[in-house]
GROMACS .gro file of C-alpha atoms in nm:
model
  210
    1MET     CA    1  18.440   2.279 -15.447
    2LYS     CA    2  18.553   2.326 -15.806
    3ASP     CA    3  18.632   2.684 -15.913
    4GLN     CA    4  18.831   2.613 -16.228
    5ASN     CA    5  18.660   2.730 -16.547
    6PHE     CA    6  18.374   2.876 -16.343
    7TRP     CA    7  18.480   3.237 -16.307
    8HIS     CA    8  18.603   3.452 -16.591
    9GLY     CA    9  18.463   3.804 -16.543
   10ILE     CA   10  18.244   3.961 -16.274
   11HIS     CA   11  18.147   3.724 -15.994
   12VAL     CA   12  17.864   3.789 -15.744
   13VAL     CA   13  17.830   3.640 -15.396
   14CYS     CA   14  17.459   3.669 -15.322
   15GLY     CA   15  17.246   3.613 -15.014
   16PHE     CA   16  17.053   3.756 -14.721
   17SER     CA   17  17.231   3.949 -14.448
   18SER     CA   18  17.433   3.725 -14.210
   19VAL     CA   19  17.432   3.426 -14.444
   20GLY     CA   20  17.814   3.451 -14.453
   21LYS     CA   21  17.897   3.650 -14.768
   22SER     CA   22  18.200   3.841 -14.637
   23GLU     CA   23  18.359   3.534 -14.484
   24TYR     CA   24  18.295   3.337 -14.801
   25ILE     CA   25  18.455   3.610 -15.014
   26ARG     CA   26  18.762   3.598 -14.790
   27HIS     CA   27  18.764   3.220 -14.844
   28LEU     CA   28  18.757   3.264 -15.223
   29LEU     CA   29  19.033   3.525 -15.219
   30THR     CA   30  19.267   3.323 -14.996
   31THR     CA   31  19.216   2.974 -15.141
   32PRO     CA   32  19.447   2.869 -15.428
   33GLY     CA   33  19.248   2.900 -15.748
   34PRO     CA   34  19.114   3.155 -15.996
   35PHE     CA   35  18.987   3.401 -15.731
   36LEU     CA   36  19.327   3.472 -15.571
   37ASP     CA   37  19.378   3.788 -15.777
   38ALA     CA   38  19.015   3.902 -15.762
   39THR     CA   39  18.908   4.237 -15.617
   40PRO     CA   40  18.638   4.236 -15.346
   41VAL     CA   41  18.370   4.499 -15.401
   42TYR     CA   42  18.098   4.590 -15.149
   43GLU     CA   43  17.773   4.781 -15.184
   44ALA     CA   44  17.895   5.050 -14.945
   45MET     CA   45  18.162   5.143 -15.200
   46PHE     CA   46  17.890   5.260 -15.439
   47GLY     CA   47  17.725   5.474 -15.173
   48SER     CA   48  18.059   5.638 -15.086
   49LYS     CA   49  18.145   5.678 -15.457
   50VAL     CA   50  18.458   5.465 -15.423
   51ARG     CA   51  18.302   5.268 -15.710
   52ASN     CA   52  18.048   5.349 -15.978
   53ALA     CA   53  18.078   5.029 -16.182
   54LEU     CA   54  18.186   4.667 -16.168
   55THR     CA   55  18.475   4.549 -16.385
   56SER     CA   56  18.623   4.216 -16.488
   57GLY     CA   57  18.805   4.059 -16.195
   58ASP     CA   58  18.560   4.186 -15.931
   59VAL     CA   59  18.388   3.972 -15.670
   60PHE     CA   60  18.076   4.161 -15.561
   61HIS     CA   61  17.907   4.128 -15.222
   62LEU     CA   62  17.530   4.143 -15.285
   63ASP     CA   63  17.299   4.168 -14.984
   64ILE     CA   64  16.944   4.088 -15.093
   65SER     CA   65  16.804   4.214 -14.762
   66ASN     CA   66  16.865   4.573 -14.877
   67ASP     CA   67  16.527   4.673 -15.019
   68PRO     CA   68  16.377   5.009 -14.916
   69SER     CA   69  16.035   4.911 -15.051
   70GLU     CA   70  15.988   4.628 -14.797
   71ALA     CA   71  15.791   4.858 -14.564
   72ARG     CA   72  15.509   4.895 -14.819
   73PRO     CA   73  15.181   4.708 -14.765
   74ASN     CA   74  15.154   4.377 -14.952
   75TYR     CA   75  15.528   4.377 -15.017
   76THR     CA   76  15.669   4.138 -15.274
   77PRO     CA   77  16.044   4.118 -15.348
   78ASP     CA   78  16.168   4.269 -15.672
   79VAL     CA   79  16.526   4.293 -15.800
   80ASN     CA   80  16.458   4.642 -15.933
   81ASN     CA   81  16.386   4.768 -15.581
   82HIS     CA   82  16.744   4.704 -15.471
   83PRO     CA   83  16.945   5.030 -15.432
   84ILE     CA   84  17.232   4.897 -15.642
   85ALA     CA   85  16.998   4.791 -15.922
   86ALA     CA   86  16.892   5.154 -15.957
   87LYS     CA   87  17.255   5.239 -16.038
   88GLY     CA   88  17.257   4.997 -16.331
   89VAL     CA   89  17.520   4.775 -16.173
   90PHE     CA   90  17.347   4.449 -16.264
   91SER     CA   91  17.352   4.529 -16.635
   92GLN     CA   92  17.732   4.539 -16.641
   93GLY     CA   93  17.829   4.194 -16.761
   94ILE     CA   94  17.799   3.976 -16.452
   95THR     CA   95  17.919   3.631 -16.555
   96SER     CA   96  17.880   3.409 -16.248
   97VAL     CA   97  17.697   3.396 -15.915
   98ASP     CA   98  17.728   3.201 -15.592
   99PHE     CA   99  17.405   3.191 -15.389
  100LEU     CA  100  17.484   3.124 -15.022
  101ILE     CA  101  17.223   2.899 -14.864
  102VAL     CA  102  17.127   2.808 -14.506
  103PRO     CA  103  16.789   2.718 -14.351
  104GLU     CA  104  16.589   3.018 -14.233
  105ARG     CA  105  16.604   2.895 -13.872
  106ILE     CA  106  16.985   2.909 -13.878
  107LEU     CA  107  16.986   3.249 -14.050
  108ARG     CA  108  16.757   3.390 -13.780
  109GLU     CA  109  16.989   3.268 -13.508
  110ARG     CA  110  17.290   3.424 -13.679
  111ILE     CA  111  17.111   3.757 -13.710
  112ARG     CA  112  17.008   3.752 -13.342
  113ARG     CA  113  17.364   3.686 -13.227
  114ARG     CA  114  17.548   3.922 -13.460
  115ALA     CA  115  17.695   4.233 -13.299
  116LYS     CA  116  17.881   4.424 -13.572
  117PHE     CA  117  17.902   4.475 -13.946
  118SER     CA  118  18.195   4.324 -14.130
  119ASP     CA  119  18.509   4.538 -14.130
  120ASP     CA  120  18.536   4.475 -14.504
  121ILE     CA  121  18.199   4.637 -14.574
  122ASN     CA  122  18.212   4.940 -14.343
  123LEU     CA  123  18.570   5.050 -14.386
  124GLN     CA  124  18.505   5.391 -14.230
  125ARG     CA  125  18.297   5.263 -13.936
  126PRO     CA  126  18.403   4.906 -13.857
  127ASP     CA  127  18.250   4.915 -13.508
  128ARG     CA  128  17.901   5.019 -13.617
  129ALA     CA  129  17.642   4.803 -13.443
  130TYR     CA  130  17.458   4.549 -13.654
  131PRO     CA  131  17.079   4.619 -13.669
  132SER     CA  132  16.958   4.272 -13.571
  133ALA     CA  133  16.600   4.379 -13.496
  134GLU     CA  134  16.572   4.558 -13.831
  135LYS     CA  135  16.707   4.261 -14.028
  136LEU     CA  136  16.469   4.023 -13.852
  137ARG     CA  137  16.180   4.255 -13.938
  138VAL     CA  138  16.288   4.254 -14.305
  139LEU     CA  139  16.314   3.876 -14.293
  140ASP     CA  140  15.955   3.859 -14.170
  141THR     CA  141  15.813   4.060 -14.462
  142CYS     CA  142  15.809   3.759 -14.698
  143PRO     CA  143  15.927   3.397 -14.709
  144LEU     CA  144  16.304   3.373 -14.741
  145VAL     CA  145  16.273   3.135 -15.035
  146SER     CA  146  16.058   3.391 -15.221
  147ARG     CA  147  16.319   3.661 -15.173
  148TYR     CA  148  16.593   3.433 -15.305
  149SER     CA  149  16.378   3.308 -15.592
  150VAL     CA  150  16.341   3.648 -15.759
  151TRP     CA  151  16.719   3.678 -15.771
  152MET     CA  152  16.756   3.323 -15.898
  153ASP     CA  153  16.506   3.404 -16.174
  154TYR     CA  154  16.690   3.725 -16.257
  155PHE     CA  155  17.032   3.567 -16.303
  156GLU     CA  156  16.898   3.254 -16.474
  157ALA     CA  157  16.726   3.475 -16.734
  158ARG     CA  158  17.065   3.630 -16.813
  159ASN     CA  159  17.238   3.296 -16.866
  160VAL     CA  160  17.475   3.363 -16.577
  161GLN     CA  161  17.668   3.064 -16.442
  162ILE     CA  162  17.516   2.980 -16.102
  163ARG     CA  163  17.623   2.775 -15.805
  164TYR     CA  164  17.434   2.717 -15.480
  165ILE     CA  165  17.668   2.695 -15.182
  166ASN     CA  166  17.602   2.557 -14.835
  167SER     CA  167  17.732   2.830 -14.602
  168GLY     CA  168  17.623   2.644 -14.290
  169ASN     CA  169  17.990   2.573 -14.223
  170ARG     CA  170  18.328   2.657 -14.372
  171SER     CA  171  18.344   2.355 -14.600
  172TYR     CA  172  18.129   2.549 -14.853
  173ARG     CA  173  17.997   2.242 -15.031
  174GLU     CA  174  17.808   2.298 -15.353
  175ILE     CA  175  17.437   2.214 -15.340
  176ALA     CA  176  17.298   2.014 -15.630
  177GLY     CA  177  17.081   2.273 -15.801
  178ARG     CA  178  16.810   2.527 -15.736
  179GLN     CA  179  16.543   2.288 -15.614
  180SER     CA  180  16.768   2.148 -15.342
  181ALA     CA  181  16.869   2.501 -15.239
  182GLN     CA  182  16.505   2.603 -15.209
  183LYS     CA  183  16.432   2.301 -14.990
  184ILE     CA  184  16.700   2.417 -14.748
  185LEU     CA  185  16.570   2.775 -14.746
  186ARG     CA  186  16.224   2.642 -14.660
  187ASN     CA  187  16.361   2.479 -14.344
  188GLU     CA  188  16.317   2.129 -14.482
  189ASP     CA  189  16.571   2.018 -14.226
  190SER     CA  190  16.598   1.654 -14.324
  191PHE     CA  191  16.767   1.759 -14.648
  192PHE     CA  192  17.001   2.005 -14.477
  193ASP     CA  193  17.086   1.757 -14.200
  194LEU     CA  194  17.180   1.499 -14.464
  195LEU     CA  195  17.406   1.753 -14.634
  196GLU     CA  196  17.573   1.838 -14.302
  197HIS     CA  197  17.619   1.468 -14.221
  198GLU     CA  198  17.787   1.407 -14.556
  199THR     CA  199  18.018   1.703 -14.490
  200ARG     CA  200  18.119   1.570 -14.147
  201VAL     CA  201  18.186   1.224 -14.290
  202ALA     CA  202  18.403   1.372 -14.566
  203LEU     CA  203  18.603   1.578 -14.314
  204ARG     CA  204  18.661   1.271 -14.095
  205ARG     CA  205  18.793   1.084 -14.398
  206VAL     CA  206  19.036   1.367 -14.473
  207ARG     CA  207  19.163   1.371 -14.112
  208THR     CA  208  19.204   0.993 -14.115
  209PHE     CA  209  19.395   1.006 -14.442
  210PHE     CA  210  19.643   1.265 -14.313
   0.00000   0.00000   0.00000
């Protein structure tokens, strides 16, 4: 995955809960490249007033499952319903975004199996139980691809640099554009399976070489 010349300000790692955002951020911050000196920032920091703004050099963890309006009848996703949007965070010069992508069937399985929040997000309560049932209920309120699409529209309209990343495994291969990412989100498994096969082949070649 090529990072050079991609990031030069405020970077966002965006996706539904349990798609792998925290682990991916750790990957960015520990892999040689432009993100080594970046500062990870999590939504919980705004609630606890550790942060009130994003600044150049930040990598922001954005959970698009956080939407208090999702309990309303006839719910449709809207960026402006996100708690952080109300604080004006998204108007602060975001320059690049990574959307983390997996098929909905895999995301559901991750949510079911997850036990705790990430230590990075809940610094004061690292052992707080993860609300699997609640996240599955939120996931059921609208198609996953629709929830992602409103955020894709939002950042595209602001001319933000965008990548779509396969977070189905730790190879973090870049997906070739929005349309391909949406196919994966819709559970069009033949496309995702092909992507996974190509990843496995590439890894075997690396092992053979070394």
